[in-house]
Coordinates of N, CA and C in Angstrom, one line a residue:
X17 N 65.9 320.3 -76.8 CA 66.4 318.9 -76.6 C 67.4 318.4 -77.6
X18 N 67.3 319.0 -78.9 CA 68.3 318.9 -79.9 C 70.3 318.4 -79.3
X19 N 70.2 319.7 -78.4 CA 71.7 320.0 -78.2 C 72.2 319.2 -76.6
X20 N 71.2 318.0 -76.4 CA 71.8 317.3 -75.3 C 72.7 316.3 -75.8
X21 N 73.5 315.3 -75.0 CA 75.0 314.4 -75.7 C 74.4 313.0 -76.0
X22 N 73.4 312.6 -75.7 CA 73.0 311.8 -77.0 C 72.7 312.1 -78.4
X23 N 71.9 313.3 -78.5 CA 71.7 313.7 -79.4 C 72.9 314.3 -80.2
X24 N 74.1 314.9 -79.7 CA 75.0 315.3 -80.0 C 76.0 314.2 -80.3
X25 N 75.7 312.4 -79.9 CA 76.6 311.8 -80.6 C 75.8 311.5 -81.4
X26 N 75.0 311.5 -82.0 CA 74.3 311.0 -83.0 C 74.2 311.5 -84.3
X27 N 74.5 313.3 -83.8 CA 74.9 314.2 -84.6 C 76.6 314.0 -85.4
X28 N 77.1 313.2 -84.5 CA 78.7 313.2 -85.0 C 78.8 312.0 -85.3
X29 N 77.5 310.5 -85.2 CA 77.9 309.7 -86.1 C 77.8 309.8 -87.8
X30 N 76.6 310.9 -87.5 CA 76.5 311.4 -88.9 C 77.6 312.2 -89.7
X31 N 78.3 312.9 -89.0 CA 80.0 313.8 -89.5 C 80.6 312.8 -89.4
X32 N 80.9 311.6 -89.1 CA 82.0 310.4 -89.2 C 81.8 310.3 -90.8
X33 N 80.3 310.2 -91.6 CA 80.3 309.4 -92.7 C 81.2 309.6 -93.6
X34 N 81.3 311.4 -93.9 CA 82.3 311.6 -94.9 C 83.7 311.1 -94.9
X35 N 84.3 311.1 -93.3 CA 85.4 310.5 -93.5 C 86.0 309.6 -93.5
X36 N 84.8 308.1 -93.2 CA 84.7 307.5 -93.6 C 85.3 307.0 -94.8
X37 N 84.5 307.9 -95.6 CA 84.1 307.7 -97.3 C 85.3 308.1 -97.7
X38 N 86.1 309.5 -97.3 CA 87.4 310.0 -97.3 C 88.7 309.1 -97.2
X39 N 88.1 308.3 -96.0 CA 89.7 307.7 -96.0 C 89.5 306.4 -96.5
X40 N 88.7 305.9 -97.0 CA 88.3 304.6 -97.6 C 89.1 305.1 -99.1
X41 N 88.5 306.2 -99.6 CA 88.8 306.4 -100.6 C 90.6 306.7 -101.0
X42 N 90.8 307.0 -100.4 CA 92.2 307.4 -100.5 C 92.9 306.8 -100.1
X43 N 92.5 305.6 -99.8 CA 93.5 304.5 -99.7 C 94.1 304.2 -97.8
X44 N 93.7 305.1 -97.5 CA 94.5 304.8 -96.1 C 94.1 303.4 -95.4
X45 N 94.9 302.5 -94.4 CA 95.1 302.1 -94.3 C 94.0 301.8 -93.4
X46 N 93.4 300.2 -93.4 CA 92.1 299.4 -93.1 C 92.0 299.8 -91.8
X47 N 93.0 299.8 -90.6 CA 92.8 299.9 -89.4 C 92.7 300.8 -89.2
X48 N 92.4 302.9 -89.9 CA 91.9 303.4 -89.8 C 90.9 303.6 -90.2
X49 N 90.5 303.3 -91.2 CA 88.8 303.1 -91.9 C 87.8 302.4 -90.7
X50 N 88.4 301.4 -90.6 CA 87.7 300.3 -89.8 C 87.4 301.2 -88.0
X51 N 88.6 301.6 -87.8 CA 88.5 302.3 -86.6 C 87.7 303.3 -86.2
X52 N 87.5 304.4 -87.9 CA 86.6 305.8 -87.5 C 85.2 304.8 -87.6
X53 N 85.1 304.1 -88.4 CA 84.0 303.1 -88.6 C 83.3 302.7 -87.2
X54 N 83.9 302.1 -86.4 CA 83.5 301.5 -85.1 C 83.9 302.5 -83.9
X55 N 84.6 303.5 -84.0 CA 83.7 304.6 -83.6 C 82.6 305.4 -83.8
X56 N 81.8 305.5 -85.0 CA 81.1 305.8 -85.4 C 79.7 304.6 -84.9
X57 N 79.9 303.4 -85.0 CA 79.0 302.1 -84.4 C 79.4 302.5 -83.0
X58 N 80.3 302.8 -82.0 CA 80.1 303.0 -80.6 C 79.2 303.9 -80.1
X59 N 79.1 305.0 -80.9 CA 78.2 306.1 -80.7 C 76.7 305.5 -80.6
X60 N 76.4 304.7 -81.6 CA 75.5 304.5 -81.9 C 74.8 303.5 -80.7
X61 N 75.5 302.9 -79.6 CA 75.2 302.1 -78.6 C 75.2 303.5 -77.2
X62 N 76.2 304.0 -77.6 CA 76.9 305.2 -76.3 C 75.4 305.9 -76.2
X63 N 74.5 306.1 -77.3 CA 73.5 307.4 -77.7 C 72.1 307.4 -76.8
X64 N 72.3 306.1 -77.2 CA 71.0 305.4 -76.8 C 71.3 305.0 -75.3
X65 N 72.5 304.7 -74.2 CA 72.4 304.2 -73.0 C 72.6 305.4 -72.3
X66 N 73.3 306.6 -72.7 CA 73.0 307.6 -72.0 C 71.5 308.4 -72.2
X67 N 70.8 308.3 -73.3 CA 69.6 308.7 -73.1 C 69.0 308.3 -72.3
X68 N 69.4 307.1 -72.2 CA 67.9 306.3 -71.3 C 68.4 306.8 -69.8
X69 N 69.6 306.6 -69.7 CA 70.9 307.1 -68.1 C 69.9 308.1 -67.9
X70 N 70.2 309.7 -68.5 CA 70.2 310.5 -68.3 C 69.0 311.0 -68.3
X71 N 68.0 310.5 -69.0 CA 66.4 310.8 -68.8 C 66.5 311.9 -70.0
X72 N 66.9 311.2 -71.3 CA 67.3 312.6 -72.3 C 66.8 311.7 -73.8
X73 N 65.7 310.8 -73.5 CA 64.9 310.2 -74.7 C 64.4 311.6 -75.3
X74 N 64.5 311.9 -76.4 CA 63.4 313.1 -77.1 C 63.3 312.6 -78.2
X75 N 61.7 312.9 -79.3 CA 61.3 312.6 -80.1 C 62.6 312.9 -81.1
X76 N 63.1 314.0 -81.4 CA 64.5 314.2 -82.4 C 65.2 313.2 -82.1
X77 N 65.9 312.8 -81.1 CA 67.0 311.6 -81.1 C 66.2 310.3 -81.4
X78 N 64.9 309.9 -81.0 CA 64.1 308.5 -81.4 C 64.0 308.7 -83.0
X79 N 63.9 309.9 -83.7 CA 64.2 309.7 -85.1 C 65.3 309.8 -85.6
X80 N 66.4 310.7 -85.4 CA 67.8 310.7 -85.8 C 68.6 309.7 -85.8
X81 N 68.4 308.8 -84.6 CA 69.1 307.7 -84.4 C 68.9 306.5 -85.4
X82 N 67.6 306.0 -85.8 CA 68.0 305.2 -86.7 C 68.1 305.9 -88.2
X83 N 67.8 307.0 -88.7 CA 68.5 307.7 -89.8 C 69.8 307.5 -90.2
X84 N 70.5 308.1 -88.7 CA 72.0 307.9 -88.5 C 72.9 306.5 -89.0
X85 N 72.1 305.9 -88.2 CA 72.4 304.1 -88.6 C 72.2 303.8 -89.8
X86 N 70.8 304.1 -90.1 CA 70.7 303.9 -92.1 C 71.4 304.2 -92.7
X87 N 72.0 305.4 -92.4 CA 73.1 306.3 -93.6 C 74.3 305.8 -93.4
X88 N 74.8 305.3 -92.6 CA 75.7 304.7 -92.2 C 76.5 303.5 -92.8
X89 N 75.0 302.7 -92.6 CA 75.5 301.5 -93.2 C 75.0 301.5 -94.3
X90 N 74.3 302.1 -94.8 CA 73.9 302.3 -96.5 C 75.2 302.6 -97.4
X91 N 75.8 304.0 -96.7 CA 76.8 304.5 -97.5 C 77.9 303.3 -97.7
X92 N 78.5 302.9 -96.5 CA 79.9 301.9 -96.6 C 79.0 301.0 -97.2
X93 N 78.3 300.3 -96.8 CA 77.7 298.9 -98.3 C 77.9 299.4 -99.4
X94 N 77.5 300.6 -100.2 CA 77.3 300.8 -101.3 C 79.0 301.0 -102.0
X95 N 79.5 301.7 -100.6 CA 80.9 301.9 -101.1 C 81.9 300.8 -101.2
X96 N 81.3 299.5 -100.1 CA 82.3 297.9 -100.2 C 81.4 297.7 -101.5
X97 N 80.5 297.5 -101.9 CA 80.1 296.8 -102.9 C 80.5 297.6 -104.1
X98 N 80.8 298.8 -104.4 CA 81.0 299.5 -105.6 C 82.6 299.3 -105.9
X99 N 83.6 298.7 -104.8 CA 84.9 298.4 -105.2 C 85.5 296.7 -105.6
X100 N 85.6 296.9 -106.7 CA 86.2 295.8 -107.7 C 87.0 295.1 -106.6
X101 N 88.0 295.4 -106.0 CA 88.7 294.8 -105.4 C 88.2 293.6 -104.0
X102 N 87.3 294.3 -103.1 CA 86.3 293.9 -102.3 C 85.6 292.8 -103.2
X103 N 84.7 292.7 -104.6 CA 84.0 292.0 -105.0 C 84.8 290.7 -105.3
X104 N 86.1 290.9 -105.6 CA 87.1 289.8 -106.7 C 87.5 289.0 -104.7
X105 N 87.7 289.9 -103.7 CA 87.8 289.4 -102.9 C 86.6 288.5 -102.1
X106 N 85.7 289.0 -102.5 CA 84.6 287.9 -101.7 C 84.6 286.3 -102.3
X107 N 83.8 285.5 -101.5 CA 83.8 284.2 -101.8 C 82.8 284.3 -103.4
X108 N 81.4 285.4 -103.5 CA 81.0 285.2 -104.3 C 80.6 286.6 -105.0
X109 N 81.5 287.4 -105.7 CA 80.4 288.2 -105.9 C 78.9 288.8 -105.5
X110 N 78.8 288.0 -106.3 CA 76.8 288.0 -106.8 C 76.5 288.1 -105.3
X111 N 77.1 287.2 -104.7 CA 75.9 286.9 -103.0 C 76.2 287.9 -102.3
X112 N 77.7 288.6 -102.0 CA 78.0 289.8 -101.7 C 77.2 290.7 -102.1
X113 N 76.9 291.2 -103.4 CA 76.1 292.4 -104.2 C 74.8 292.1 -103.6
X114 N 74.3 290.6 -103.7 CA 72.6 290.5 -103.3 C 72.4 290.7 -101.6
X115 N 73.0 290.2 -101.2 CA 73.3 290.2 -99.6 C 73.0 292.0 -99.1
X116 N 74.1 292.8 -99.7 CA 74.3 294.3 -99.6 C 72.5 295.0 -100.2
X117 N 72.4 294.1 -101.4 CA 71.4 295.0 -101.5 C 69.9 294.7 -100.8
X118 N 69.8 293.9 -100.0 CA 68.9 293.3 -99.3 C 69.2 293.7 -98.0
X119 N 70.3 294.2 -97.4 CA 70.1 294.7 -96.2 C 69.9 296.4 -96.5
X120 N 70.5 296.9 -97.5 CA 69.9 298.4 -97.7 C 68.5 298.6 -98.1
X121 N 68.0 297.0 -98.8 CA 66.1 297.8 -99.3 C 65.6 297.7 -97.7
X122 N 65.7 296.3 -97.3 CA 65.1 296.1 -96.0 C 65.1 297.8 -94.9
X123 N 66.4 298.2 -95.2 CA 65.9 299.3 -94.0 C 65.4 300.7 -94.5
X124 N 65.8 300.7 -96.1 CA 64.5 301.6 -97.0 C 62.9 301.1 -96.7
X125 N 62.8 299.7 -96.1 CA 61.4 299.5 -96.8 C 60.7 299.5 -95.2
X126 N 61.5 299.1 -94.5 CA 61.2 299.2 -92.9 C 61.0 300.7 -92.2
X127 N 61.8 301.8 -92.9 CA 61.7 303.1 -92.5 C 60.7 303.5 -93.1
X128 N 60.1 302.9 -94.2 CA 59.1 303.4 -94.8 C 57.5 303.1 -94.4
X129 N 57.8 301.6 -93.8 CA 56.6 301.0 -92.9 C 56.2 301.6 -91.8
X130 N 57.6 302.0 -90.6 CA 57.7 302.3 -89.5 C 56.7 303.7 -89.6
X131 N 57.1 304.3 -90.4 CA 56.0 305.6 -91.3 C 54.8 306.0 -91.5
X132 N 54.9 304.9 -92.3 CA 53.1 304.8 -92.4 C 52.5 304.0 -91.5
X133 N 53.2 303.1 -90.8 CA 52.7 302.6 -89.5 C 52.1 304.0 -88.2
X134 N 53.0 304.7 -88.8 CA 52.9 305.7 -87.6 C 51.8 307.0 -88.0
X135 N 51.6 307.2 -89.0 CA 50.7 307.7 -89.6 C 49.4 307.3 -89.3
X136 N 49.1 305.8 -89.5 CA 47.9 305.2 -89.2 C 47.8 305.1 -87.6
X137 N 48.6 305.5 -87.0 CA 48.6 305.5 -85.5 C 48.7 303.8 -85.0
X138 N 49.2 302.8 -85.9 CA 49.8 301.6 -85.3 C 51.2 301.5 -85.0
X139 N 52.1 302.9 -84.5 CA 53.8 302.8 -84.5 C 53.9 301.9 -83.9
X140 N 53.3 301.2 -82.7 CA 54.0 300.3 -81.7 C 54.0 298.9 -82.3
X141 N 53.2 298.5 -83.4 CA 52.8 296.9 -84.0 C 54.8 297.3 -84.3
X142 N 55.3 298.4 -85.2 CA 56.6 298.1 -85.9 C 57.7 298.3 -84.9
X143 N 58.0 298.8 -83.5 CA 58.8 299.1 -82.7 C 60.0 298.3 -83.1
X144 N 61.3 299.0 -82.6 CA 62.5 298.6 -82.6 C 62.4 297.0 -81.9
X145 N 62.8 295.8 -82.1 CA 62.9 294.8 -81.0 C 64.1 294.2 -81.2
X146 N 64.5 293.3 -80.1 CA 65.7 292.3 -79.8 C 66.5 291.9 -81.1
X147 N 65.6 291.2 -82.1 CA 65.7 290.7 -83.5 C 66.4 292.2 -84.0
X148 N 66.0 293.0 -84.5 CA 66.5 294.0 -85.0 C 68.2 294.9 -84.1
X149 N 68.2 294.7 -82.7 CA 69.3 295.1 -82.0 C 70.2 294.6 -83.0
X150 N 70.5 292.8 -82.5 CA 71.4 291.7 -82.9 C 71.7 291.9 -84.4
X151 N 70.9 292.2 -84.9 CA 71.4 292.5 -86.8 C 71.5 293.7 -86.7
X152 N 71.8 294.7 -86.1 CA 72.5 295.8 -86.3 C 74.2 295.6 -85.8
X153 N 73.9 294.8 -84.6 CA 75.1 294.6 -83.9 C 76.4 293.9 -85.3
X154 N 75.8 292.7 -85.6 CA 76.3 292.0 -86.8 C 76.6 292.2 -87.9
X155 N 76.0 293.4 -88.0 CA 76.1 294.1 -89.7 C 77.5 295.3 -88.9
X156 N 77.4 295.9 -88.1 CA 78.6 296.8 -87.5 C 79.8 295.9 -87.5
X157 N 80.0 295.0 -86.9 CA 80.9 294.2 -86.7 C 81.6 293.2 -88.0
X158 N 80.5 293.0 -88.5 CA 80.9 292.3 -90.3 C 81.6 293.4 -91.0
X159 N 80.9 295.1 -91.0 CA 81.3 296.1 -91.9 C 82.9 296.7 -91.5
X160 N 83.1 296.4 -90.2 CA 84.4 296.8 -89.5 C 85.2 295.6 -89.8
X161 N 85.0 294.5 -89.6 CA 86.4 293.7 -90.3 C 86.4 293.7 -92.1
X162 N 85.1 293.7 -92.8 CA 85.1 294.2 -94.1 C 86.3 295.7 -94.4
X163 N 86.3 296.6 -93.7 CA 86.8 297.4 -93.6 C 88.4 297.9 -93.7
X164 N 88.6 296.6 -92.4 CA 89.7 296.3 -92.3 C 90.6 296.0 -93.4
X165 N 90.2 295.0 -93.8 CA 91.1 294.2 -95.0 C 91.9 293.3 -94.7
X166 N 92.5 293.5 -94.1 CA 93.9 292.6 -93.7 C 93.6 291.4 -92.7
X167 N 94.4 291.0 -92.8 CA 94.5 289.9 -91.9 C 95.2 289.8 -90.5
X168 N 94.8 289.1 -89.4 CA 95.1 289.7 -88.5 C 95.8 288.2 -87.4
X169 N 96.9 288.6 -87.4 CA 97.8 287.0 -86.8 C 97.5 285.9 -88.1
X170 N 96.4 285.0 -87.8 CA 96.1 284.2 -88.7 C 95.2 284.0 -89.3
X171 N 94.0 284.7 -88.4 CA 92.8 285.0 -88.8 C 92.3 286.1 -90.3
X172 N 91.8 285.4 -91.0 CA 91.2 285.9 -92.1 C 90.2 287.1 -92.2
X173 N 90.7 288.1 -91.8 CA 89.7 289.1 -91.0 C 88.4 289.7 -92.4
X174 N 88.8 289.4 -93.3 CA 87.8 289.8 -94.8 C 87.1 288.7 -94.8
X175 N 87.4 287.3 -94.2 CA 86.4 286.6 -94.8 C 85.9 286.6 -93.3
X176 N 86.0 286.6 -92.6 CA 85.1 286.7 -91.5 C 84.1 287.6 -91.2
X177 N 84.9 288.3 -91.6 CA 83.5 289.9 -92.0 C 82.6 289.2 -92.9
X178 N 82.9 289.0 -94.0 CA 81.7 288.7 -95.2 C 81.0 287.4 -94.5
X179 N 81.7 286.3 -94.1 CA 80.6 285.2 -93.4 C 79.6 286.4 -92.2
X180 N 80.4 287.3 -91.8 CA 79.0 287.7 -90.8 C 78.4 288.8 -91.1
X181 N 78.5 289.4 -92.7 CA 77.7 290.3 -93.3 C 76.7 289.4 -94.3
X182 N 76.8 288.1 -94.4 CA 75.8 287.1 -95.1 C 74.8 286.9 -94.2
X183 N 75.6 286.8 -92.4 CA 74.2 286.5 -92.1 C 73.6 287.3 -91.5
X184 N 74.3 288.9 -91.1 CA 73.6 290.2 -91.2 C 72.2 290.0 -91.7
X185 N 72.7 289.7 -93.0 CA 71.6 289.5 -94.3 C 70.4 288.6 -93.9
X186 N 71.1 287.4 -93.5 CA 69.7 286.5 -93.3 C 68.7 286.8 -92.1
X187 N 69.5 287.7 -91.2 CA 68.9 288.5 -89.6 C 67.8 289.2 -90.4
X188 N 68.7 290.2 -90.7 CA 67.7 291.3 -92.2 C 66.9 290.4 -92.5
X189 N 67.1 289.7 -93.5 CA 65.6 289.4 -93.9 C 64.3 288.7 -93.1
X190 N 65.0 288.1 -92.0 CA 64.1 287.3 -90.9 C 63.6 288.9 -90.6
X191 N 64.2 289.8 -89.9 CA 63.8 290.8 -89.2 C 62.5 291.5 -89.8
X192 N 62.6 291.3 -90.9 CA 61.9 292.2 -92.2 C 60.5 291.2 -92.1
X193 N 60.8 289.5 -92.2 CA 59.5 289.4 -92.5 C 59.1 289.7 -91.2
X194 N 59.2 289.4 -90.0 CA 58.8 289.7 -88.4 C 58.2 290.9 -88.5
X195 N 58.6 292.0 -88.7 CA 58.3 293.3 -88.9 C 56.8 293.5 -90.0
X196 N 57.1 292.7 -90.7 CA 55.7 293.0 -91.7 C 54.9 291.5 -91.1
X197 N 55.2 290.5 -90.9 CA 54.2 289.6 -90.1 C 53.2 290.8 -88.8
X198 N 54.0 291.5 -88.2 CA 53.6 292.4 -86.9 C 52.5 293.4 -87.8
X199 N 52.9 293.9 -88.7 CA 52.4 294.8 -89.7 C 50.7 294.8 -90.2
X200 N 51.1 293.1 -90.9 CA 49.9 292.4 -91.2 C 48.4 293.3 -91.1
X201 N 48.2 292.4 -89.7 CA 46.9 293.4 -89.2 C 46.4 294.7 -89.9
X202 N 47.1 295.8 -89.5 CA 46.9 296.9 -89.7 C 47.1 296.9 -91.2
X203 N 47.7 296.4 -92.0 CA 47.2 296.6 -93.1 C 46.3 296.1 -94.1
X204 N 45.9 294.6 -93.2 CA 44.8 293.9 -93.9 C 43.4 294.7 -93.6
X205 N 43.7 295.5 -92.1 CA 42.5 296.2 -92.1 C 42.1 297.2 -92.9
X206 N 43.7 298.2 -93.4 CA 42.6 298.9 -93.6 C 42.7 299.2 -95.4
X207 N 43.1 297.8 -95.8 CA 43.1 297.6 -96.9 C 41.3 297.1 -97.3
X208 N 40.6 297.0 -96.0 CA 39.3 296.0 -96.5 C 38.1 297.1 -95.7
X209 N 39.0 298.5 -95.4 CA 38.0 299.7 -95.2 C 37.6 300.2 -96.3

């Protein structure tokens, strides 16, 4: 089941990252960054609607896929937040840096729940839901005009990204306590076995 085309784009959102990282680095121009970028986020919608189309859900793709996504947006956060230029450009540093690093623990700490959730055989209390779609969608769309840089007619396409990678953030963290509210149970139980 590995080598069906969901699985196969999920496999190539993951080959997008380096060049990503590649052309970010080297300076090329935002509206290709931003573009392999959001091809890379199309996949990640494409993956999932042909699985379900096609009747080609398999355990490998229900794990790879949000991997994919983690590494994704982990990497370019770490790489907007690690350039001087992007920080001096934000409205605030600091909230930028805290914002970024609160949506990367969140899906370190949620892949780690989803885990041990699944271990103790409660995976469904953590399931993917609605709340979690919408802040993926948000953080894709924030990290692509982030990306961008420039400005676009008149529109301020960097600060519009950062106003919707703040509230990425605040999705994230709603999402997070939702997810550990759901959690709860199962771990008050079997903290008191």
């Amino acid at each position: 089941m590995i080598n069906t085309v969901p699985n196969l784009l999920t496999l190539l959102r993951i080959a997008l990252i380096p060049f990503i990282v590649v052309l970010y680095l080297t300076g090329a121009l935002g509206i290709w960054v931003a573009g392999v970028f959001l091809l890379a986020g199309a996949t990640d919608w494409l993956d999932g609607f042909l699985a379900r189309r096609m009747n080609q859900v398999s355990p490998f793709g229900e794990f790879l896929d949000p991997v994919a996504d983690k590494l994704m947006i982990a990497v370019v956060l770490v790489m907007l937040v690690s350039d001087r230029q992007v920080l001096n450009a934000a409205l605030s540093s600091s909230v930028f840096t805290v914002v970024t690093a609160i949506i990367i623990g969140r899906e370190i700490g949620i892949s780690g729940l989803r885990e041990w959730m699944a271990e103790v055989g409660s995976r469904t209390r953590v399931t993917v839901n609605q709340m979690g779609k919408v802040k993926t969608t948000v953080q894709m769309i924030a990290i692509t005009l982030l990306l961008y840089q420039g400005d676009l007619w008149i529109v301020p396409v960097f600060r519009v990204g950062e106003v919707l990678l703040y509230t990425a953030g605040m999705l994230t963290f709603w999402s997070m306590i939702n997810y550990l509210r759901a959690a709860w149970p199962t771990l008050n139980r079997l903290e008191k076995d």
